[in-house]
Amino acid sequence: MVKSQTSRVKTLPANVIEERVQSLNASKGLLVSYAGLVIQMPDMFPQIQNGTNLGAQQLIDRLLADPDSANGVPSEFLKDIADRFKDDGLEAITQPLVAGLAARARTATILTDWRTPLRALLTLIDVPAMAASIPQVATWNPANATARQLEIVSALGPFLKTSGFCADDPSVAELFGTGLKRNKSDASGAFASIRGAVRGLHTSLFQGVNGIVRSGAEPRERMLAYFYSVLRKNERRAQMQVDRATVSGDGFIYNMTEILMRFCDPFMDSSHSKVDRISQTFFRGHSKIDISKVTRICAPKEVIDGYAVSEAPPGSINFISDIFFLTLGFHHIGVSRMYVDYRRFMKDFYEMRDQYDRLKEQEAAGQLSAENRLLIKRYEAQLDKMITFRLSLESQILDPIILGHSFQFYNLVMVWLLRLVDPAQEYPRSPIKLPLPTRPSDDFAILPEYIFEDIVEFFIFVLRHSPETVASSTLDELVTFTMVFLTTPGYIKNPHLKAKLVEILFFMTLPYRGQRNDDTLGIKLNTNSMALQCLIPAIMNFYVEVENTGRHSQFYDKFNIRYNISQILKFVWTNSIHKDMVKAESQKSESFVRFANLLMNDTTYLLDEGLSKLAEIHDIEVEMDDKVAWAAQTPQYRQEREGVLSTAQRQASSYIALGNETVNMLSYLTVEIKEPFLTAEIVDRLATMLDYNLVILVGEKMSNLKVKNPEEYRFQPRILLSDIINIYLHLDSPTFIAALARDDRSYSADIFFAASRILEGRNLKSPDEIAKLARLVRKIEDVRQKEAKDEEELGEIPDEFLDPLLYTLMEDPVLLPTSNMSIDRSTIKSHLLSDTTDPFNRMPLKIGDVID
């Protein structure tokens, strides 16, 4: 390491100094008399004690000056210095220059003059020898500096930390104004201003880093080492909770990510022609990125341990591989984390805004307490800050150029992963063939799970918030990626990640801004050959699979996942190829019956919960409408009831939306597919579920469902009633009629007659359909009369012939092997669809274990 300049200067007589100056001028070894500058090197010249800083420091102000002005530094002057002192202590000149420019950059912001010190740095880097010397300076990559300190003390840190995020630089907030109701044109102008500045910053930063990388092999390795060091010291940024003071700022990481993205440009071509140059063994042994503490995609411990002591093949890790994996790492600690944080932030923002809106409504109605008036003021101040933070964040992470860059990169990552699991190692030159081997390669299995997670988080984010960014793309890589990993068991062990794949497909089916409802990215699902082959089996199998995800929130997670699946299925149902695939799946009797059973369970639960929440909302609204009685209640009571109302409103919206979709799915599926819904283990439960909900919708208590603003809860009783009636009409058959006739709890001919009057009065069904419903009721009544007569003739049935769970006559009794209980085969089959244990002793049980 080179010592500081002043510590090595020797004191020489004045006449000797003059002689050396003249000698150097004559030999052009160093220009020392240009515009009054004297550049001295260690062990050559003393510091003349005249109050003027001589040496490299003199160049700092000249570098910061306009290069075309009289005070600027000609490039020839810098080239002469570099030529003279290359391999002879040039870094001793470079170090004070970089330090002086960094000191200027340290005080600059995105709204002030950040360009001048950066332009001056680029002037130095334009001289290859000087560019090569910069990574040699003592402050290049301080080993003991923390992640936060690197921004300040490392040679390039002050240039890289310039940020457009108000979390890093509070002055940025000034661009977005103040107040809850801000002028949209002002916000748009701020977006353009910030984005333009940051894009210019990225261009200049890349120019500088690229200049250093191209100056030689050793500077390139030192630059890569700096990136790896920043990545390693910022591992905690990827955590859910982190002390921001212990990690680098968003702007610093964001800028470095975009620099890496620009290095990726040469190998992100549309044909992915260089994907085979990216190492598949990068993480073998002691890799440059430590993944010893991260979760792997699917590798067991013994594979991870064995991989850790192996070595990557010599020469397999090239510059392309370094850039590829660094870009993955910086996305993980940077924008990928920002996407997740943004989603959590927006949830908090909307919740606070809703609370604020409710208080404002109370204020308008003259019902606001003194405490709540203070609360409104606090909310207004907090929301104002949150809006500023939101606009600042969106100006960066929703920049279409940055998103487009990341889209290209993640396309490459998906292609690389698919090539890794392709047994032929030919993808994308040749289509990947399914099914894949039962067990993936170790090179794939040991990969950090965050690689897969960051891919799905990115596409969910961009499809949700900026779908137009990818609208012109083929999305073939994305569709192939989702199909391969949804249909291949064992490759992705985390069901949460597979659910994210389904969520991507769901967002693809939604219309986006300015587009027609039938013009969505989901059209790819109706044209992509692999989607036509794999989509239906994948989502129907996953519908069953998510019953048990292993997460503490699995009960609620499954409803959200199944809602997404229902939307995808509805979207592709009009495609004849997908419809034929559904019919083919229905022929796999056991798996489809499980699907139908879960569909039934969901419908029963969701409608029951959703409609009961509506009744609860109705009761509270009636109570609040009595102004005198409501005002007489204590403030605490009113607050509690308002809390109950808010919770019920939120839950009703969720349950009813999901319930609507499951009923609608039953409605259109039963047009084409009937037999699985008429099996002995399904049909009775389906009949009772339909009858029960029909009573709620058209029975005596239907007025309890009348609430203010039902559309807020997505409650559309006419559509719901119409879909339920459709299912009755679609399944009209002796088996279904017999099941309806056996329902003594909810079935009533009068309920059907009431439904018919509503259907006719609201013009919900044609006269022909209403006539078919009347015929169905007559057939049910005929069966009920016949069964009543048969039961009377049969007399009282001995207990040993009754099913112990349903107390009905067993028609096909079987013996359970561990509990020795006799039960009807259809009853135990129905039970095992939801619970794989003996209902009498909770021991594991399969239908194949029962004894005839």
Short mmCIF file of C-alpha atoms in Angstrom, two decimals, residues 178-559:
data_model
loop_
_atom_site.label_atom_id
_atom_site.label_comp_id
_atom_site.label_asym_id
_atom_site.label_seq_id
_atom_site.Cartn_x
_atom_site.Cartn_y
_atom_site.Cartn_z
CA THR A 178 -47.60 18.67 0.67
CA GLY A 179 -51.20 17.97 1.62
CA LEU A 180 -53.52 15.01 1.14
CA LYS A 181 -55.00 16.39 -2.09
CA ARG A 182 -52.02 17.09 -4.30
CA ASN A 183 -52.06 18.31 -7.87
CA LYS A 184 -51.57 15.30 -10.16
CA SER A 185 -49.69 17.36 -12.72
CA ASP A 186 -47.20 18.42 -10.03
CA ALA A 187 -46.63 14.80 -9.04
CA SER A 188 -46.21 13.87 -12.70
CA GLY A 189 -43.67 16.63 -13.12
CA ALA A 190 -41.78 15.45 -10.04
CA PHE A 191 -41.74 11.91 -11.43
CA ALA A 192 -40.26 13.12 -14.72
CA SER A 193 -37.69 15.26 -12.92
CA ILE A 194 -36.51 12.55 -10.54
CA ARG A 195 -36.48 9.83 -13.17
CA GLY A 196 -34.58 11.97 -15.64
CA ALA A 197 -31.95 12.83 -13.04
CA VAL A 198 -31.56 9.25 -11.82
CA ARG A 199 -31.32 7.88 -15.36
CA GLY A 200 -28.59 10.40 -16.11
CA LEU A 201 -26.84 9.42 -12.89
CA HIS A 202 -26.97 5.73 -13.84
CA THR A 203 -25.52 6.44 -17.27
CA SER A 204 -22.59 8.38 -15.79
CA LEU A 205 -21.96 5.84 -13.02
CA PHE A 206 -21.92 2.98 -15.50
CA GLN A 207 -19.55 4.90 -17.74
CA GLY A 208 -17.18 5.27 -14.81
CA VAL A 209 -17.34 1.69 -13.56
CA ASN A 210 -17.11 0.35 -17.10
CA GLY A 211 -14.02 2.48 -17.68
CA ILE A 212 -12.34 0.95 -14.63
CA VAL A 213 -13.38 -2.60 -15.61
CA ARG A 214 -11.99 -2.15 -19.13
CA SER A 215 -8.69 -0.70 -17.92
CA GLY A 216 -7.22 -4.11 -17.14
CA ALA A 217 -7.67 -7.54 -15.59
CA GLU A 218 -6.54 -6.52 -12.10
CA PRO A 219 -8.80 -3.42 -11.88
CA ARG A 220 -11.70 -5.56 -13.12
CA GLU A 221 -11.14 -8.10 -10.34
CA ARG A 222 -10.86 -5.33 -7.74
CA MET A 223 -14.12 -3.81 -9.00
CA LEU A 224 -15.87 -7.17 -8.75
CA ALA A 225 -14.43 -7.62 -5.25
CA TYR A 226 -15.93 -4.26 -4.27
CA PHE A 227 -19.36 -5.30 -5.50
CA TYR A 228 -19.11 -8.63 -3.69
CA SER A 229 -18.04 -6.81 -0.51
CA VAL A 230 -21.05 -4.46 -0.64
CA LEU A 231 -23.34 -7.43 -1.26
CA ARG A 232 -21.91 -9.42 1.64
CA LYS A 233 -22.11 -6.53 4.09
CA ASN A 234 -25.75 -5.86 3.15
CA GLU A 235 -27.13 -9.38 3.58
CA ARG A 236 -29.45 -8.11 6.32
CA ARG A 237 -31.27 -5.88 3.85
CA ALA A 238 -33.11 -8.97 2.65
CA GLN A 239 -34.61 -9.62 6.08
CA MET A 240 -38.20 -8.74 6.96
CA GLN A 241 -37.09 -6.48 9.80
CA VAL A 242 -33.77 -4.63 9.70
CA ASP A 243 -32.20 -1.64 11.40
CA ARG A 244 -31.73 0.75 8.48
CA ALA A 245 -28.77 2.37 10.21
CA THR A 246 -26.78 -0.87 9.87
CA VAL A 247 -27.15 -1.29 6.10
CA SER A 248 -26.54 0.78 3.00
CA GLY A 249 -29.24 3.13 1.77
CA ASP A 250 -31.75 2.31 -0.95
CA GLY A 251 -30.18 4.72 -3.44
CA PHE A 252 -26.69 3.21 -3.05
CA ILE A 253 -27.95 -0.34 -3.70
CA TYR A 254 -30.37 0.78 -6.40
CA ASN A 255 -27.60 2.55 -8.32
CA MET A 256 -25.23 -0.41 -8.08
CA THR A 257 -28.00 -2.74 -9.26
CA GLU A 258 -28.60 -0.67 -12.38
CA ILE A 259 -24.85 -0.55 -13.12
CA LEU A 260 -24.79 -4.35 -12.98
CA MET A 261 -27.91 -4.50 -15.16
CA ARG A 262 -26.10 -2.51 -17.84
CA PHE A 263 -23.20 -4.94 -17.71
CA CYS A 264 -25.78 -7.67 -18.38
CA ASP A 265 -26.99 -6.00 -21.60
CA PRO A 266 -24.56 -7.81 -23.94
CA PHE A 267 -25.78 -11.25 -22.86
CA MET A 268 -29.50 -10.45 -22.47
CA ASP A 269 -30.30 -10.80 -26.16
CA SER A 270 -33.75 -12.12 -27.08
CA SER A 271 -32.41 -15.52 -28.16
CA HIS A 272 -30.40 -15.96 -24.92
CA SER A 273 -27.47 -17.09 -27.05
CA LYS A 274 -24.94 -16.77 -24.21
CA VAL A 275 -26.92 -18.49 -21.45
CA ASP A 276 -24.59 -21.50 -21.65
CA ARG A 277 -21.69 -19.27 -20.56
CA ILE A 278 -23.30 -18.68 -17.15
CA SER A 279 -21.81 -21.09 -14.65
CA GLN A 280 -24.08 -23.84 -13.33
CA THR A 281 -21.63 -24.64 -10.52
CA PHE A 282 -21.10 -21.12 -9.17
CA PHE A 283 -22.14 -22.07 -5.62
CA ARG A 284 -19.93 -25.15 -5.33
CA GLY A 285 -17.47 -25.13 -2.45
CA HIS A 286 -16.54 -21.73 -1.05
CA SER A 287 -18.37 -19.55 -3.54
CA LYS A 288 -17.96 -15.80 -3.83
CA ILE A 289 -21.46 -15.41 -2.39
CA ASP A 290 -22.00 -17.14 0.95
CA ILE A 291 -25.26 -19.12 0.92
CA SER A 292 -24.51 -21.34 3.90
CA LYS A 293 -27.31 -19.77 5.95
CA VAL A 294 -29.99 -19.38 3.28
CA THR A 295 -32.86 -21.74 2.44
CA ARG A 296 -32.30 -23.87 -0.67
CA ILE A 297 -34.82 -24.65 -3.39
CA CYS A 298 -35.18 -28.35 -2.60
CA ALA A 299 -31.87 -29.88 -1.49
CA PRO A 300 -31.75 -32.12 1.61
CA LYS A 301 -29.01 -31.53 4.18
CA GLU A 302 -26.72 -34.28 2.93
CA VAL A 303 -26.70 -32.81 -0.59
CA ILE A 304 -25.98 -29.33 0.79
CA ASP A 305 -23.09 -30.64 2.92
CA GLY A 306 -21.61 -32.56 0.01
CA TYR A 307 -21.90 -29.61 -2.32
CA ALA A 308 -20.16 -27.32 0.17
CA VAL A 309 -16.93 -29.37 0.08
CA SER A 310 -16.87 -29.82 -3.71
CA GLU A 311 -15.13 -27.47 -6.12
CA ALA A 312 -16.33 -25.72 -9.25
CA PRO A 313 -14.58 -26.85 -12.43
CA PRO A 314 -11.51 -24.71 -13.25
CA GLY A 315 -12.35 -21.73 -15.43
CA SER A 316 -16.12 -22.20 -15.10
CA ILE A 317 -16.65 -18.84 -13.39
CA ASN A 318 -16.08 -16.08 -15.90
CA PHE A 319 -16.93 -12.38 -15.95
CA ILE A 320 -20.43 -13.08 -17.31
CA SER A 321 -21.09 -15.43 -14.38
CA ASP A 322 -19.79 -12.89 -11.87
CA ILE A 323 -22.07 -10.20 -13.26
CA PHE A 324 -25.06 -12.56 -13.46
CA PHE A 325 -24.86 -13.71 -9.84
CA LEU A 326 -24.00 -10.25 -8.53
CA THR A 327 -27.07 -8.88 -10.30
CA LEU A 328 -29.18 -11.63 -8.72
CA GLY A 329 -27.75 -10.76 -5.32
CA PHE A 330 -28.25 -7.01 -5.64
CA HIS A 331 -31.82 -7.48 -6.84
CA HIS A 332 -32.42 -9.64 -3.78
CA ILE A 333 -31.16 -7.06 -1.27
CA GLY A 334 -32.45 -4.13 -3.31
CA VAL A 335 -35.49 -3.82 -5.55
CA SER A 336 -36.92 -7.25 -4.66
CA ARG A 337 -37.02 -6.18 -1.03
CA MET A 338 -38.51 -2.85 -2.08
CA TYR A 339 -41.35 -4.63 -3.88
CA VAL A 340 -42.25 -6.55 -0.72
CA ASP A 341 -41.88 -3.46 1.46
CA TYR A 342 -44.02 -1.46 -0.95
CA ARG A 343 -46.82 -4.02 -0.71
CA ARG A 344 -46.72 -3.93 3.09
CA PHE A 345 -46.51 -0.15 3.09
CA MET A 346 -49.55 0.17 0.79
CA LYS A 347 -51.55 -2.14 3.03
CA ASP A 348 -50.77 0.09 6.03
CA PHE A 349 -51.46 3.19 3.98
CA TYR A 350 -54.91 2.03 2.84
CA GLU A 351 -55.85 0.92 6.35
CA MET A 352 -54.93 4.32 7.79
CA ARG A 353 -56.70 6.14 4.96
CA ASP A 354 -59.85 4.08 5.56
CA GLN A 355 -59.77 4.95 9.26
CA TYR A 356 -59.29 8.60 8.37
CA ASP A 357 -62.20 8.51 5.90
CA ARG A 358 -64.51 6.98 8.52
CA LEU A 359 -63.62 9.73 10.99
CA LYS A 360 -64.27 12.37 8.35
CA GLU A 361 -67.70 10.84 7.72
CA GLN A 362 -68.45 11.07 11.44
CA GLU A 363 -67.26 14.68 11.42
CA ALA A 364 -69.58 15.50 8.52
CA ALA A 365 -72.48 13.89 10.41
CA GLY A 366 -71.69 15.87 13.56
CA GLN A 367 -70.86 12.69 15.52
CA LEU A 368 -67.15 13.27 16.10
CA SER A 369 -65.79 13.22 19.66
CA ALA A 370 -63.09 15.60 20.87
CA GLU A 371 -60.58 12.73 21.03
CA ASN A 372 -61.25 11.80 17.43
CA ARG A 373 -60.77 15.40 16.30
CA LEU A 374 -57.20 15.18 17.57
CA LEU A 375 -56.88 11.79 15.89
CA ILE A 376 -57.89 13.30 12.54
CA LYS A 377 -55.07 15.82 12.83
CA ARG A 378 -52.57 13.06 13.56
CA TYR A 379 -53.85 10.98 10.64
CA GLU A 380 -53.59 13.96 8.29
CA ALA A 381 -49.96 14.58 9.28
CA GLN A 382 -49.07 10.91 9.01
CA LEU A 383 -50.87 10.40 5.69
CA ASP A 384 -49.13 13.44 4.27
CA LYS A 385 -45.75 11.87 5.07
CA MET A 386 -46.86 8.51 3.73
CA ILE A 387 -48.03 10.01 0.44
CA THR A 388 -44.65 11.71 -0.01
CA PHE A 389 -42.84 8.45 0.76
CA ARG A 390 -45.10 6.58 -1.65
CA LEU A 391 -44.54 9.02 -4.51
CA SER A 392 -40.80 8.98 -3.95
CA LEU A 393 -40.72 5.18 -3.97
CA GLU A 394 -42.97 4.88 -7.02
CA SER A 395 -40.88 7.37 -8.97
CA GLN A 396 -38.04 4.84 -8.78
CA ILE A 397 -39.42 1.31 -8.62
CA LEU A 398 -42.15 2.00 -11.20
CA ASP A 399 -39.79 3.63 -13.68
CA PRO A 400 -40.69 1.77 -16.91
CA ILE A 401 -37.08 1.76 -18.10
CA ILE A 402 -35.84 0.14 -14.89
CA LEU A 403 -38.74 -2.34 -14.91
CA GLY A 404 -38.05 -3.19 -18.54
CA HIS A 405 -34.41 -3.81 -17.70
CA SER A 406 -35.32 -6.11 -14.82
CA PHE A 407 -37.86 -7.88 -17.04
CA GLN A 408 -35.11 -8.72 -19.53
CA PHE A 409 -32.86 -9.91 -16.74
CA TYR A 410 -35.43 -12.17 -15.10
CA ASN A 411 -36.29 -13.64 -18.50
CA LEU A 412 -32.64 -14.65 -18.67
CA VAL A 413 -32.74 -16.06 -15.13
CA MET A 414 -35.80 -18.18 -15.96
CA VAL A 415 -34.14 -19.48 -19.13
CA TRP A 416 -31.00 -20.34 -17.12
CA LEU A 417 -33.05 -22.23 -14.51
CA LEU A 418 -35.02 -24.11 -17.18
CA ARG A 419 -31.78 -25.06 -18.91
CA LEU A 420 -30.49 -26.29 -15.56
CA VAL A 421 -33.43 -28.69 -15.08
CA ASP A 422 -33.62 -29.72 -18.73
CA PRO A 423 -32.09 -33.24 -18.91
CA ALA A 424 -30.89 -32.49 -22.45
CA GLN A 425 -29.37 -29.11 -21.42
CA GLU A 426 -30.66 -27.73 -24.73
CA TYR A 427 -33.23 -25.16 -23.63
CA PRO A 428 -33.95 -22.62 -25.14
CA ARG A 429 -32.54 -23.93 -28.44
CA SER A 430 -34.93 -26.87 -28.15
CA PRO A 431 -38.21 -27.01 -26.17
CA ILE A 432 -38.00 -28.56 -22.74
CA LYS A 433 -39.73 -31.94 -22.57
CA LEU A 434 -42.02 -32.96 -19.74
CA PRO A 435 -42.19 -34.80 -17.44
CA LEU A 436 -38.84 -33.98 -15.89
CA PRO A 437 -36.84 -36.59 -13.96
CA THR A 438 -38.18 -37.35 -10.50
CA ARG A 439 -35.12 -35.82 -8.83
CA PRO A 440 -33.48 -32.58 -9.97
CA SER A 441 -29.73 -32.15 -10.31
CA ASP A 442 -27.75 -31.09 -7.27
CA ASP A 443 -26.73 -27.90 -9.08
CA PHE A 444 -30.41 -26.88 -9.18
CA ALA A 445 -31.45 -28.26 -5.78
CA ILE A 446 -28.83 -26.34 -3.79
CA LEU A 447 -29.64 -22.95 -5.32
CA PRO A 448 -30.84 -20.30 -2.87
CA GLU A 449 -34.62 -20.26 -2.71
CA TYR A 450 -34.51 -16.49 -2.97
CA ILE A 451 -33.62 -16.73 -6.68
CA PHE A 452 -36.98 -18.36 -7.38
CA GLU A 453 -38.79 -16.11 -4.92
CA ASP A 454 -37.38 -12.92 -6.44
CA ILE A 455 -38.53 -14.01 -9.90
CA VAL A 456 -42.13 -14.50 -8.82
CA GLU A 457 -42.16 -11.36 -6.69
CA PHE A 458 -40.93 -9.30 -9.64
CA PHE A 459 -43.55 -10.60 -12.06
CA ILE A 460 -46.37 -10.25 -9.55
CA PHE A 461 -45.26 -6.67 -8.93
CA VAL A 462 -44.95 -5.70 -12.59
CA LEU A 463 -48.17 -7.45 -13.66
CA ARG A 464 -50.04 -5.80 -10.82
CA HIS A 465 -48.65 -2.28 -11.02
CA SER A 466 -47.23 -1.84 -14.52
CA PRO A 467 -48.51 -4.55 -16.90
CA GLU A 468 -48.01 -2.29 -19.89
CA THR A 469 -44.26 -2.68 -19.30
CA VAL A 470 -44.42 -6.28 -20.54
CA ALA A 471 -47.48 -6.05 -22.77
CA SER A 472 -45.47 -6.11 -25.99
CA SER A 473 -43.43 -9.15 -24.95
CA THR A 474 -44.20 -12.74 -25.86
CA LEU A 475 -44.03 -13.90 -22.21
CA ASP A 476 -43.12 -17.35 -23.53
CA GLU A 477 -40.32 -17.73 -20.98
CA LEU A 478 -42.68 -16.81 -18.14
CA VAL A 479 -45.46 -19.17 -19.26
CA THR A 480 -43.00 -22.05 -19.79
CA PHE A 481 -41.41 -21.39 -16.42
CA THR A 482 -44.74 -21.47 -14.57
CA MET A 483 -45.93 -24.60 -16.38
CA VAL A 484 -42.73 -26.56 -15.77
CA PHE A 485 -42.54 -25.86 -12.05
CA LEU A 486 -46.27 -26.13 -11.38
CA THR A 487 -46.50 -29.54 -13.02
CA THR A 488 -43.26 -31.02 -11.68
CA PRO A 489 -43.54 -32.24 -8.08
CA GLY A 490 -40.50 -32.16 -5.85
CA TYR A 491 -38.58 -29.39 -7.61
CA ILE A 492 -40.07 -26.55 -5.56
CA LYS A 493 -40.66 -27.73 -2.02
CA ASN A 494 -42.18 -24.47 -0.77
CA PRO A 495 -45.92 -24.46 -1.65
CA HIS A 496 -45.98 -20.71 -1.03
CA LEU A 497 -43.74 -20.24 -4.08
CA LYS A 498 -45.94 -22.46 -6.23
CA ALA A 499 -48.89 -20.37 -5.09
CA LYS A 500 -47.01 -17.31 -6.35
CA LEU A 501 -46.79 -18.94 -9.77
CA VAL A 502 -50.58 -19.27 -9.75
CA GLU A 503 -50.83 -15.63 -8.70
CA ILE A 504 -48.76 -14.63 -11.73
CA LEU A 505 -51.17 -16.49 -14.02
CA PHE A 506 -54.10 -14.82 -12.24
CA PHE A 507 -52.74 -11.32 -12.83
CA MET A 508 -52.13 -12.18 -16.46
CA THR A 509 -55.87 -12.77 -16.89
CA LEU A 510 -56.86 -9.33 -15.61
CA PRO A 511 -57.49 -6.42 -18.00
CA TYR A 512 -55.01 -3.61 -17.51
CA ARG A 513 -55.29 0.12 -17.80
CA GLY A 514 -56.80 1.35 -21.02
CA GLN A 515 -57.47 -2.14 -22.35
CA ARG A 516 -60.70 -3.99 -23.07
CA ASN A 517 -61.83 -6.62 -20.60
CA ASP A 518 -61.09 -9.35 -23.13
CA ASP A 519 -57.68 -7.91 -24.04
CA THR A 520 -55.31 -9.22 -21.40
CA LEU A 521 -51.91 -10.80 -21.15
CA GLY A 522 -53.76 -14.03 -20.39
CA ILE A 523 -54.28 -14.56 -24.12
CA LYS A 524 -50.83 -16.17 -23.95
CA LEU A 525 -52.43 -19.00 -21.96
CA ASN A 526 -54.68 -19.77 -24.93
CA THR A 527 -51.87 -19.80 -27.49
CA ASN A 528 -48.74 -21.12 -25.78
CA SER A 529 -48.36 -24.82 -26.60
CA MET A 530 -47.11 -25.80 -23.16
CA ALA A 531 -49.94 -23.90 -21.46
CA LEU A 532 -52.49 -25.71 -23.62
CA GLN A 533 -50.97 -29.00 -22.53
CA CYS A 534 -50.21 -28.36 -18.86
CA LEU A 535 -52.29 -25.50 -17.43
CA ILE A 536 -55.49 -27.37 -16.52
CA PRO A 537 -53.84 -30.40 -14.84
CA ALA A 538 -51.47 -28.05 -13.02
CA ILE A 539 -54.05 -25.72 -11.48
CA MET A 540 -56.56 -28.48 -10.69
CA ASN A 541 -53.93 -30.57 -8.93
CA PHE A 542 -52.70 -27.52 -7.05
CA TYR A 543 -56.28 -26.72 -6.00
CA VAL A 544 -56.17 -30.00 -4.06
CA GLU A 545 -52.55 -29.67 -2.97
CA VAL A 546 -53.02 -26.35 -1.14
CA GLU A 547 -55.42 -27.89 1.36
CA ASN A 548 -52.32 -28.43 3.49
CA THR A 549 -49.47 -25.98 2.93
CA GLY A 550 -47.69 -26.51 6.23
CA ARG A 551 -48.01 -22.82 7.13
CA HIS A 552 -49.82 -21.54 10.20
CA SER A 553 -52.07 -19.50 7.89
CA GLN A 554 -52.89 -22.37 5.55
CA PHE A 555 -56.65 -22.24 6.28
CA TYR A 556 -56.94 -18.71 4.89
CA ASP A 557 -54.15 -19.05 2.31
CA LYS A 558 -55.98 -21.82 0.50
CA PHE A 559 -59.03 -19.63 -0.16
#
